[in-house]
């Protein structure tokens, strides 16, 4: 069965601190996609990144970076020098597979609420 | 207007009411989705439409009835709901259903409260 676990329910940091959000996934498939979404108080889930299972290169986008490690089935997300605007719920997700391969249907974790204090 | 738009943003309804949620996407996508977000639970996929055809009903009770008249519009008709149906209902769209297509783009959601 496929599953995504975000063990951290809530994290509180002070502005300018670095923070890492953990994501562990379970799948038997060799081809899959992993995602991170941000949900600010407005409610809309904002797409942050998609990573396919064959690309283990870490990625950096401004203050955001992602560490994908297939050996530990983890796809962790780090925010460097956090800002108040980073306060949101962050979801990790895994593409659900069908007989034809990975699909756009996503299996979400329960989310991590990040609160950045000024 | 761009992106995925959902109306209303908030809805309070009694258990005997009938109401509808509306979703419209301006991204030229072909697939649309309804997700339910309840407190402390992962987002749950409810329905999937591809080119107006329903491709997935994730064992959703019949008191939720989706409608997709075209690739840009998606509705969720509600009737005789239960208090446990109170949640944030999110609409999403994607270019297609396959893994090599664009990621999901979500709307702001409708916060539904059933009294």
Short mmCIF file of N, CA and C in Angstrom, two decimals, chain B:
data_model
loop_
_atom_site.label_atom_id
_atom_site.label_comp_id
_atom_site.label_asym_id
_atom_site.label_seq_id
_atom_site.Cartn_x
_atom_site.Cartn_y
_atom_site.Cartn_z
N UNK B 1 -9.18 36.58 -15.31
CA UNK B 1 -9.04 35.77 -14.10
C UNK B 1 -8.25 34.51 -14.44
N UNK B 2 -7.36 34.12 -13.55
CA UNK B 2 -6.53 32.95 -13.81
C UNK B 2 -6.70 31.95 -12.71
N UNK B 3 -6.19 30.71 -12.95
CA UNK B 3 -6.17 29.72 -11.90
C UNK B 3 -7.49 29.01 -11.72
N UNK B 4 -7.71 28.53 -10.52
CA UNK B 4 -8.90 27.75 -10.18
C UNK B 4 -9.72 28.55 -9.17
N UNK B 5 -10.96 28.80 -9.51
CA UNK B 5 -11.84 29.62 -8.67
C UNK B 5 -12.98 28.79 -8.11
N UNK B 6 -13.18 28.90 -6.81
CA UNK B 6 -14.27 28.15 -6.18
C UNK B 6 -15.24 29.12 -5.51
N UNK B 7 -16.53 28.83 -5.66
CA UNK B 7 -17.56 29.59 -4.97
C UNK B 7 -18.62 28.65 -4.40
N UNK B 8 -19.22 29.00 -3.27
CA UNK B 8 -18.85 30.11 -2.40
C UNK B 8 -17.60 29.78 -1.58
N UNK B 9 -17.05 30.75 -0.90
CA UNK B 9 -15.90 30.49 -0.03
C UNK B 9 -16.34 29.83 1.27
N UNK B 10 -17.52 30.21 1.73
CA UNK B 10 -18.07 29.64 2.96
C UNK B 10 -19.53 29.28 2.72
N UNK B 11 -19.95 28.19 3.34
CA UNK B 11 -21.34 27.75 3.20
C UNK B 11 -21.78 27.07 4.48
N UNK B 12 -22.91 27.54 5.01
CA UNK B 12 -23.52 26.90 6.16
C UNK B 12 -24.87 26.37 5.70
N UNK B 13 -25.11 25.10 5.93
CA UNK B 13 -26.38 24.53 5.49
C UNK B 13 -26.91 23.54 6.51
N UNK B 14 -28.22 23.45 6.54
CA UNK B 14 -28.86 22.49 7.40
C UNK B 14 -28.86 21.12 6.75
N UNK B 15 -29.18 20.12 7.53
CA UNK B 15 -29.10 18.75 7.05
C UNK B 15 -30.13 18.46 5.97
N UNK B 16 -31.19 19.26 5.88
CA UNK B 16 -32.21 19.00 4.87
C UNK B 16 -32.07 19.88 3.64
N UNK B 17 -31.09 20.77 3.65
CA UNK B 17 -30.92 21.69 2.51
C UNK B 17 -30.33 21.01 1.30
N UNK B 18 -30.48 21.69 0.16
CA UNK B 18 -29.76 21.31 -1.06
C UNK B 18 -28.96 22.51 -1.51
N UNK B 19 -27.68 22.31 -1.74
CA UNK B 19 -26.81 23.39 -2.19
C UNK B 19 -25.81 22.82 -3.19
N UNK B 20 -25.12 23.73 -3.89
CA UNK B 20 -24.11 23.31 -4.85
C UNK B 20 -22.83 24.11 -4.68
N UNK B 21 -21.71 23.44 -4.83
CA UNK B 21 -20.40 24.09 -4.88
C UNK B 21 -19.98 24.18 -6.34
N UNK B 22 -19.33 25.30 -6.65
CA UNK B 22 -18.93 25.52 -8.04
C UNK B 22 -17.42 25.69 -8.13
N UNK B 23 -16.86 25.16 -9.18
CA UNK B 23 -15.43 25.30 -9.45
C UNK B 23 -15.24 25.63 -10.92
N UNK B 24 -14.36 26.57 -11.20
CA UNK B 24 -14.07 26.95 -12.58
C UNK B 24 -12.56 27.10 -12.73
N UNK B 25 -12.01 26.52 -13.78
CA UNK B 25 -10.57 26.66 -14.01
C UNK B 25 -10.33 27.37 -15.34
N UNK B 26 -9.32 28.25 -15.29
CA UNK B 26 -8.99 29.08 -16.45
C UNK B 26 -7.61 28.72 -16.98
N UNK B 27 -7.22 27.47 -16.81
CA UNK B 27 -5.87 27.05 -17.16
C UNK B 27 -5.83 26.19 -18.42
N UNK B 28 -6.99 25.93 -19.00
CA UNK B 28 -7.02 25.08 -20.18
C UNK B 28 -6.76 23.62 -19.88
N UNK B 29 -6.99 23.23 -18.64
CA UNK B 29 -6.76 21.84 -18.24
C UNK B 29 -7.92 20.95 -18.65
N UNK B 30 -7.63 19.64 -18.67
CA UNK B 30 -8.65 18.68 -19.08
C UNK B 30 -9.17 17.81 -17.94
N UNK B 31 -8.47 17.78 -16.83
CA UNK B 31 -8.88 16.95 -15.71
C UNK B 31 -9.24 17.82 -14.52
N UNK B 32 -10.30 17.44 -13.81
CA UNK B 32 -10.72 18.19 -12.62
C UNK B 32 -11.04 17.22 -11.50
N UNK B 33 -10.84 17.70 -10.29
CA UNK B 33 -10.91 16.83 -9.12
C UNK B 33 -11.67 17.53 -7.98
N UNK B 34 -12.34 16.73 -7.16
CA UNK B 34 -12.85 17.20 -5.87
C UNK B 34 -12.10 16.46 -4.76
N UNK B 35 -11.57 17.24 -3.81
CA UNK B 35 -10.94 16.70 -2.62
C UNK B 35 -11.68 17.20 -1.40
N UNK B 36 -11.67 16.37 -0.34
CA UNK B 36 -12.25 16.78 0.95
C UNK B 36 -11.12 16.87 1.96
N UNK B 37 -11.07 17.99 2.67
CA UNK B 37 -10.05 18.18 3.70
C UNK B 37 -10.72 18.35 5.05
N UNK B 38 -10.59 17.33 5.89
CA UNK B 38 -11.13 17.38 7.25
C UNK B 38 -9.97 17.60 8.22
N UNK B 39 -10.30 18.12 9.37
CA UNK B 39 -9.27 18.41 10.37
C UNK B 39 -8.53 17.13 10.75
N UNK B 40 -7.21 17.25 10.85
CA UNK B 40 -6.34 16.16 11.31
C UNK B 40 -6.33 14.94 10.40
N UNK B 41 -6.85 15.06 9.19
CA UNK B 41 -6.86 13.92 8.27
C UNK B 41 -6.22 14.33 6.95
N UNK B 42 -5.63 13.37 6.24
CA UNK B 42 -5.08 13.69 4.92
C UNK B 42 -6.20 14.10 3.97
N UNK B 43 -5.84 14.85 2.96
CA UNK B 43 -6.81 15.18 1.92
C UNK B 43 -7.32 13.89 1.30
N UNK B 44 -8.64 13.83 1.10
CA UNK B 44 -9.26 12.64 0.53
C UNK B 44 -9.78 12.95 -0.87
N UNK B 45 -9.34 12.17 -1.83
CA UNK B 45 -9.84 12.33 -3.19
C UNK B 45 -11.27 11.81 -3.24
N UNK B 46 -12.18 12.62 -3.83
CA UNK B 46 -13.58 12.22 -3.93
C UNK B 46 -13.91 11.79 -5.36
N UNK B 47 -13.71 12.69 -6.29
CA UNK B 47 -14.08 12.43 -7.69
C UNK B 47 -13.00 12.95 -8.62
N UNK B 48 -12.91 12.28 -9.79
CA UNK B 48 -12.02 12.73 -10.84
C UNK B 48 -12.79 12.74 -12.15
N UNK B 49 -12.60 13.82 -12.91
CA UNK B 49 -13.18 13.91 -14.26
C UNK B 49 -12.06 14.18 -15.24
N UNK B 50 -12.15 13.53 -16.39
CA UNK B 50 -11.19 13.74 -17.45
C UNK B 50 -11.97 13.97 -18.75
N UNK B 51 -11.77 15.12 -19.36
CA UNK B 51 -12.54 15.48 -20.56
C UNK B 51 -14.04 15.28 -20.31
N UNK B 52 -14.53 15.78 -19.20
CA UNK B 52 -15.93 15.78 -18.78
C UNK B 52 -16.44 14.42 -18.33
N UNK B 53 -15.67 13.38 -18.47
CA UNK B 53 -16.13 12.06 -18.09
C UNK B 53 -15.61 11.68 -16.70
N UNK B 54 -16.48 11.15 -15.87
CA UNK B 54 -16.04 10.76 -14.53
C UNK B 54 -15.19 9.50 -14.63
N UNK B 55 -14.00 9.56 -14.09
CA UNK B 55 -13.10 8.41 -14.12
C UNK B 55 -12.88 7.81 -12.75
N UNK B 56 -13.34 8.52 -11.72
CA UNK B 56 -13.12 8.01 -10.37
C UNK B 56 -14.21 8.49 -9.44
N UNK B 57 -14.76 7.57 -8.69
CA UNK B 57 -15.65 7.88 -7.57
C UNK B 57 -15.09 7.09 -6.41
N UNK B 58 -14.49 7.79 -5.47
CA UNK B 58 -13.75 7.12 -4.41
C UNK B 58 -14.68 6.72 -3.25
N UNK B 59 -15.69 5.92 -3.61
CA UNK B 59 -16.64 5.42 -2.60
C UNK B 59 -17.30 6.56 -1.82
N UNK B 60 -17.68 7.59 -2.55
CA UNK B 60 -18.31 8.75 -1.93
C UNK B 60 -19.81 8.50 -1.78
N UNK B 61 -20.38 8.86 -0.61
CA UNK B 61 -21.83 8.67 -0.42
C UNK B 61 -22.63 9.43 -1.47
N UNK B 62 -23.80 8.90 -1.78
CA UNK B 62 -24.62 9.47 -2.86
C UNK B 62 -25.19 10.84 -2.52
N UNK B 63 -25.08 11.27 -1.28
CA UNK B 63 -25.53 12.63 -0.93
C UNK B 63 -24.60 13.69 -1.55
N UNK B 64 -23.47 13.25 -2.10
CA UNK B 64 -22.59 14.12 -2.87
C UNK B 64 -22.73 13.71 -4.34
N UNK B 65 -23.11 14.66 -5.17
CA UNK B 65 -23.34 14.35 -6.58
C UNK B 65 -22.55 15.32 -7.45
N UNK B 66 -21.51 14.85 -8.15
CA UNK B 66 -20.72 15.76 -8.97
C UNK B 66 -21.34 15.94 -10.36
N UNK B 67 -20.96 17.06 -10.97
CA UNK B 67 -21.40 17.33 -12.34
C UNK B 67 -20.29 18.08 -13.06
N UNK B 68 -19.97 17.66 -14.26
CA UNK B 68 -18.91 18.31 -15.03
C UNK B 68 -19.44 18.59 -16.44
N UNK B 69 -20.06 19.75 -16.66
CA UNK B 69 -20.65 20.04 -17.96
C UNK B 69 -19.63 20.28 -19.07
N UNK B 70 -18.45 20.72 -18.70
CA UNK B 70 -17.37 20.90 -19.67
C UNK B 70 -16.04 20.88 -18.92
N UNK B 71 -14.95 20.92 -19.64
CA UNK B 71 -13.63 20.76 -18.99
C UNK B 71 -13.26 21.90 -18.07
N UNK B 72 -13.99 23.01 -18.15
CA UNK B 72 -13.64 24.17 -17.34
C UNK B 72 -14.46 24.29 -16.06
N UNK B 73 -15.56 23.57 -15.98
CA UNK B 73 -16.47 23.72 -14.85
C UNK B 73 -16.74 22.39 -14.15
N UNK B 74 -16.80 22.48 -12.84
CA UNK B 74 -17.09 21.30 -12.03
C UNK B 74 -17.98 21.72 -10.88
N UNK B 75 -19.03 20.95 -10.64
CA UNK B 75 -19.95 21.24 -9.55
C UNK B 75 -19.99 20.06 -8.58
N UNK B 76 -20.35 20.38 -7.36
CA UNK B 76 -20.62 19.33 -6.37
C UNK B 76 -21.96 19.66 -5.73
N UNK B 77 -22.97 18.86 -6.06
CA UNK B 77 -24.31 19.06 -5.54
C UNK B 77 -24.45 18.30 -4.22
N UNK B 78 -25.01 19.01 -3.25
CA UNK B 78 -25.08 18.48 -1.90
C UNK B 78 -26.53 18.38 -1.45
N UNK B 79 -26.90 17.27 -0.83
CA UNK B 79 -28.26 17.17 -0.28
C UNK B 79 -28.27 16.18 0.88
N UNK B 80 -29.09 16.51 1.87
CA UNK B 80 -29.23 15.72 3.10
C UNK B 80 -27.88 15.32 3.68
N UNK B 81 -27.04 16.34 3.88
CA UNK B 81 -25.72 16.07 4.43
C UNK B 81 -25.78 15.82 5.93
N UNK B 82 -24.68 15.29 6.46
CA UNK B 82 -24.52 15.01 7.86
C UNK B 82 -23.51 15.98 8.46
N UNK B 83 -23.57 16.20 9.77
CA UNK B 83 -22.59 17.11 10.39
C UNK B 83 -21.14 16.69 10.12
N UNK B 84 -20.88 15.39 10.01
CA UNK B 84 -19.51 14.95 9.76
C UNK B 84 -19.02 15.27 8.35
N UNK B 85 -19.92 15.78 7.51
CA UNK B 85 -19.51 16.23 6.18
C UNK B 85 -18.93 17.64 6.21
N UNK B 86 -18.98 18.28 7.34
CA UNK B 86 -18.37 19.60 7.48
C UNK B 86 -16.87 19.49 7.23
N UNK B 87 -16.37 20.29 6.30
CA UNK B 87 -14.96 20.19 5.91
C UNK B 87 -14.66 21.30 4.92
N UNK B 88 -13.40 21.34 4.49
CA UNK B 88 -13.00 22.22 3.39
C UNK B 88 -13.01 21.37 2.12
N UNK B 89 -13.77 21.80 1.13
CA UNK B 89 -13.85 21.06 -0.13
C UNK B 89 -13.01 21.80 -1.16
N UNK B 90 -12.03 21.10 -1.67
CA UNK B 90 -11.07 21.68 -2.59
C UNK B 90 -11.25 21.13 -3.99
N UNK B 91 -11.26 22.02 -4.93
CA UNK B 91 -11.29 21.64 -6.34
C UNK B 91 -9.87 21.79 -6.90
N UNK B 92 -9.52 20.93 -7.82
CA UNK B 92 -8.21 21.01 -8.45
C UNK B 92 -8.34 20.66 -9.92
N UNK B 93 -7.35 21.08 -10.69
CA UNK B 93 -7.32 20.71 -12.10
C UNK B 93 -5.90 20.35 -12.48
N UNK B 94 -5.77 19.60 -13.56
CA UNK B 94 -4.46 19.28 -14.11
C UNK B 94 -4.60 19.15 -15.61
N UNK B 95 -3.47 19.22 -16.29
CA UNK B 95 -3.50 19.16 -17.74
C UNK B 95 -4.09 17.84 -18.22
N UNK B 96 -3.76 16.77 -17.50
CA UNK B 96 -4.29 15.46 -17.83
C UNK B 96 -4.19 14.57 -16.62
N UNK B 97 -4.40 13.28 -16.82
CA UNK B 97 -4.38 12.36 -15.69
C UNK B 97 -3.05 11.65 -15.52
N UNK B 98 -2.21 11.69 -16.51
CA UNK B 98 -0.97 10.92 -16.47
C UNK B 98 0.10 11.59 -15.63
N UNK B 99 1.09 10.81 -15.25
CA UNK B 99 2.14 11.29 -14.38
C UNK B 99 3.03 12.32 -15.08
N UNK B 100 3.04 12.32 -16.37
CA UNK B 100 3.92 13.25 -17.07
C UNK B 100 3.24 14.57 -17.38
N UNK B 101 2.05 14.74 -16.88
CA UNK B 101 1.35 15.99 -17.10
C UNK B 101 1.59 16.95 -15.94
N UNK B 102 0.98 18.10 -16.05
CA UNK B 102 1.24 19.14 -15.07
C UNK B 102 0.73 18.72 -13.69
N UNK B 103 1.30 19.27 -12.65
CA UNK B 103 0.82 18.97 -11.30
C UNK B 103 -0.56 19.57 -11.07
N UNK B 104 -1.19 19.16 -9.98
CA UNK B 104 -2.51 19.69 -9.64
C UNK B 104 -2.42 21.17 -9.25
N UNK B 105 -3.41 21.92 -9.72
CA UNK B 105 -3.57 23.31 -9.31
C UNK B 105 -4.88 23.39 -8.54
N UNK B 106 -4.81 23.92 -7.33
CA UNK B 106 -5.97 23.92 -6.44
C UNK B 106 -6.63 25.29 -6.35
N UNK B 107 -7.92 25.26 -6.05
CA UNK B 107 -8.65 26.47 -5.72
C UNK B 107 -8.52 26.76 -4.23
N UNK B 108 -9.16 27.84 -3.79
CA UNK B 108 -9.11 28.23 -2.37
C UNK B 108 -10.01 27.39 -1.48
N UNK B 109 -10.90 26.65 -2.09
CA UNK B 109 -11.76 25.78 -1.31
C UNK B 109 -13.05 26.44 -0.86
N UNK B 110 -14.02 25.61 -0.52
CA UNK B 110 -15.28 26.05 0.11
C UNK B 110 -15.32 25.44 1.49
N UNK B 111 -15.42 26.31 2.49
CA UNK B 111 -15.53 25.83 3.88
C UNK B 111 -17.00 25.55 4.15
N UNK B 112 -17.33 24.27 4.27
CA UNK B 112 -18.72 23.85 4.46
C UNK B 112 -18.97 23.48 5.92
N UNK B 113 -20.05 24.03 6.46
CA UNK B 113 -20.48 23.68 7.81
C UNK B 113 -21.91 23.16 7.73
N UNK B 114 -22.11 21.95 8.21
CA UNK B 114 -23.46 21.35 8.20
C UNK B 114 -24.00 21.38 9.63
N UNK B 115 -25.14 22.04 9.79
CA UNK B 115 -25.71 22.18 11.14
C UNK B 115 -26.93 21.28 11.33
#
